[in-house]
Amino acid sequence: MEKIIVANLKMNLTFDEIKKYKNEIEKQEMRNFILAPSTLYLSYLKSDKYELCSQNGYYVDSGAFTGETSFKQLKDIVNYSLIGHSERRNNFNESYEIVSKKIDSCIENKIIPILCVGENEIEKKDNLQYDKVSKEIISALKNKKIDKIIIAYEPIWAMGTGNIPKYEDIENMCNYIKNIVKKYTKNYKIIYGGSVNSKNIIDICKVNGIDGVLIGGASNDPKNIIDMYNTVKKYVK
Ligand code: PGA
């Protein structure tokens, strides 16, 4: 099965840089490539060469919510949305309840959620990674009719640090996630995120059960992301 590559540009790149980025990635067909730029650039980046993902969204359809963009507004532009990214949970106090409401709104607006889960450094030390991940998945999915979902396992201690878990730990977590998520839908994928780069992407994509990767920092340079994309297409079947 072909791997999925999600590029999370976070709050990076100016409009000039985004124009160059688009120019580069449109030079080839980018099947199963999902780009998550700042909300500001979503309409501009609409293309038939790749798919778009929002980094966030608001669960109320419309109204007096200055500064927010609803999933209802996003649905004509994106197919996917990151939900519960640790930067949102930690910097913007997104609670389990808010994450759950956002999943509801995605379902209603036919946006495929990419639910981000994963333990922090302390939870890892205390061996609580499985408890944390199950809590994050169950609280987000319980009592819902999920058509399709992507779960992104992103250990917080690995993000932006250059450190990644042992491959066997990724595989074990992947099996664990699979056993939880399959109770909610048959149509799911599990991807890994956290310091994915051109050196480790092949080995990560080869871990049993991993359907792809979510790349932050290493996706800011379009040439780098295209290289990584092409290497995965070539070496991982
Ligand atoms: P990173 O970020 O690749 O820079 O570690 C991953 C993410 O935030 O999704």
XYZ file of N, CA and C in Angstrom, residues 66-155:
270
model
N -14.669 35.720 16.448
C -13.603 36.456 15.774
C -12.285 35.674 15.752
N -11.735 35.571 14.570
C -10.425 34.928 14.435
C -10.488 33.441 14.155
N -11.679 32.848 14.239
C -11.779 31.402 14.016
C -12.209 31.087 12.579
N -11.957 29.870 12.139
C -12.409 29.383 10.832
C -13.108 28.050 11.078
N -14.375 27.947 10.665
C -15.121 26.725 10.997
C -14.837 25.608 10.004
N -15.101 24.367 10.448
C -14.943 23.232 9.533
C -15.933 23.366 8.378
N -17.074 23.998 8.655
C -18.048 24.209 7.581
C -17.456 25.105 6.488
N -16.682 26.103 6.904
C -16.030 26.986 5.914
C -14.873 26.278 5.213
N -14.229 25.382 5.942
C -13.038 24.714 5.393
C -13.377 23.583 4.433
N -14.599 23.053 4.557
C -14.870 21.774 3.884
C -14.783 21.821 2.354
N -14.989 22.977 1.748
C -14.893 23.038 0.282
C -13.436 23.100 -0.184
N -12.539 23.356 0.735
C -11.133 23.523 0.362
C -10.269 22.349 0.803
N -10.534 21.809 1.986
C -9.676 20.724 2.486
C -10.411 19.387 2.541
N -9.651 18.311 2.440
C -10.201 16.967 2.657
C -9.891 16.469 4.062
N -8.867 17.080 4.691
C -8.387 16.606 5.995
C -8.232 17.771 6.965
N -8.218 17.441 8.258
C -7.827 18.453 9.244
C -7.042 17.789 10.370
N -5.955 18.451 10.788
C -5.251 17.978 11.986
C -6.156 18.297 13.168
N -6.323 17.331 14.057
C -7.135 17.570 15.253
C -6.309 17.168 16.476
N -6.295 18.055 17.456
C -5.613 17.742 18.720
C -4.102 17.650 18.610
N -3.528 18.423 17.689
C -2.058 18.461 17.627
C -1.554 18.906 19.009
N -0.435 18.366 19.457
C 0.040 18.679 20.821
C 0.316 20.168 20.998
N 0.682 20.863 19.901
C 0.914 22.303 20.031
C -0.399 23.036 20.322
N -1.508 22.496 19.842
C -2.813 23.093 20.147
C -3.248 22.700 21.553
N -3.049 21.436 21.888
C -3.460 20.985 23.231
C -2.659 21.754 24.287
N -1.347 21.937 24.059
C -0.496 22.529 25.095
C -0.469 24.056 25.087
N -0.426 24.669 23.895
C -0.321 26.144 23.854
C -1.675 26.831 23.862
N -2.719 26.122 23.430
C -4.031 26.776 23.323
C -5.087 26.061 24.170
N -4.597 25.284 25.138
C -5.481 24.610 26.105
C -6.618 23.816 25.478
N -6.350 23.116 24.405
C -7.414 22.296 23.817
C -7.620 21.055 24.672
N -8.813 21.010 25.265
C -9.127 19.905 26.183
C -9.611 18.693 25.390
N -9.743 17.568 26.091
C -10.314 16.364 25.465
C -11.709 16.664 24.910
N -12.449 17.499 25.648
C -13.820 17.836 25.245
C -13.834 18.639 23.936
N -12.930 19.590 23.830
C -12.850 20.393 22.607
C -12.441 19.512 21.423
N -11.452 18.652 21.646
C -10.991 17.751 20.583
C -12.180 16.897 20.105
N -12.952 16.392 21.045
C -14.106 15.549 20.705
C -15.133 16.338 19.870
N -15.369 17.592 20.238
C -16.314 18.431 19.477
C -15.797 18.692 18.067
N -14.491 18.851 17.952
C -13.896 19.096 16.630
C -14.024 17.858 15.747
N -13.890 16.684 16.350
C -14.079 15.448 15.576
C -15.530 15.386 15.088
N -16.478 15.718 15.963
C -17.901 15.730 15.562
C -18.115 16.642 14.368
N -17.534 17.835 14.431
C -17.739 18.800 13.354
C -17.078 18.328 12.050
N -15.933 17.686 12.158
C -15.281 17.121 10.964
C -16.207 16.074 10.334
N -16.752 15.197 11.168
C -17.620 14.135 10.646
C -18.801 14.775 9.909
N -19.406 15.758 10.559
C -20.577 16.414 9.973
C -20.246 17.092 8.640
N -19.044 17.622 8.528
C -18.657 18.347 7.314
C -17.835 17.509 6.333
N -17.778 16.223 6.617
C -17.081 15.270 5.727
C -15.601 15.629 5.508
N -14.980 16.054 6.581
C -13.532 16.282 6.577
C -12.908 15.098 7.334
N -11.872 14.505 6.765
C -11.240 13.356 7.433
C -10.307 13.870 8.530
N -10.590 13.484 9.792
C -9.710 13.971 10.867
C -8.380 13.222 10.891
N -7.303 13.976 11.133
C -6.007 13.359 11.433
C -5.801 13.625 12.918
N -6.198 12.664 13.738
C -6.163 12.845 15.193
C -4.757 12.586 15.719
N -4.172 13.635 16.340
C -2.793 13.525 16.827
C -2.790 13.104 18.300
N -2.028 12.084 18.606
C -1.940 11.568 19.972
C -0.477 11.269 20.315
N -0.176 11.213 21.599
C 1.197 10.851 21.971
C 1.575 11.380 23.337
N 2.555 10.713 23.928
C 2.958 11.002 25.309
C 4.059 12.055 25.367
N 4.127 12.770 26.503
C 5.242 13.695 26.706
C 6.390 12.976 27.434
N 7.444 13.720 27.669
C 8.660 13.152 28.286
C 8.380 12.484 29.640
N 7.611 13.172 30.482
C 7.341 12.637 31.835
C 6.508 11.372 31.739
N 5.485 11.412 30.868
C 4.633 10.215 30.706
C 5.451 9.035 30.187
N 6.412 9.351 29.329
C 7.272 8.281 28.807
C 8.107 7.679 29.947
N 8.694 8.551 30.761
C 9.520 8.072 31.888
C 8.708 7.203 32.828
N 7.438 7.603 33.033
C 6.579 6.853 33.956
C 5.890 5.675 33.269
N 6.274 5.404 32.030
C 5.697 4.290 31.276
C 4.178 4.423 31.082
N 3.723 5.656 30.897
C 2.287 5.908 30.776
C 1.855 6.160 29.333
N 2.750 5.871 28.378
C 2.430 6.202 26.985
C 1.164 5.516 26.467
N 0.952 4.259 26.873
C -0.228 3.546 26.382
C -1.512 4.109 26.999
N -1.435 4.424 28.291
C -2.613 5.008 28.965
C -2.997 6.330 28.306
N -1.961 7.151 28.034
C -2.215 8.472 27.458
C -2.868 8.351 26.079
N -2.267 7.500 25.249
C -2.752 7.367 23.869
C -4.170 6.783 23.852
N -4.444 5.804 24.701
C -5.799 5.233 24.686
C -6.805 6.278 25.157
N -6.427 7.053 26.162
C -7.333 8.094 26.663
C -7.630 9.122 25.556
N -6.574 9.503 24.825
C -6.756 10.513 23.768
C -7.637 9.982 22.638
N -7.488 8.709 22.318
C -8.290 8.170 21.203
C -9.740 7.933 21.650
N -9.895 7.275 22.802
C -11.259 6.926 23.235
C -12.082 8.185 23.510
N -11.487 9.178 24.170
C -12.261 10.395 24.466
C -12.652 11.125 23.187
N -11.860 10.983 22.138
C -12.171 11.688 20.882
C -13.197 10.927 20.040
N -13.216 9.589 20.159
C -14.035 8.799 19.227
C -15.282 8.164 19.828
N -15.368 8.130 21.151
C -16.469 7.356 21.737
C -17.850 7.915 21.340
N -18.763 6.979 21.118
C -20.144 7.282 20.708
C -20.237 7.984 19.360
N -19.250 7.790 18.489
C -19.304 8.452 17.177
C -19.329 7.437 16.056
N -19.945 7.860 14.963
C -19.935 7.005 13.776
C -18.836 7.534 12.860
N -17.681 6.900 12.929
C -16.524 7.373 12.165
C -16.506 6.685 10.807
N -16.466 7.485 9.750
C -16.397 6.896 8.414
C -14.931 6.547 8.115
N -14.060 7.528 8.291
C -12.658 7.341 7.978
C -11.823 8.236 8.896
N -10.684 7.724 9.341
C -9.837 8.540 10.224
C -8.362 8.167 10.052
N -7.501 9.149 10.298
C -6.068 8.866 10.371
C -5.642 9.185 11.809
N -4.943 8.247 12.437
C -4.383 8.524 13.765
C -2.891 8.791 13.574
N -2.451 9.959 14.046
C -1.022 10.285 13.966
C -0.420 10.088 15.348
N 0.466 9.083 15.478
C 1.165 8.879 16.746
C 2.374 9.811 16.762
N 2.294 10.829 17.619
C 3.363 11.828 17.701
C 3.848 11.973 19.133
N 4.872 11.197 19.534
C 5.395 11.381 20.881
C 5.917 12.816 21.020
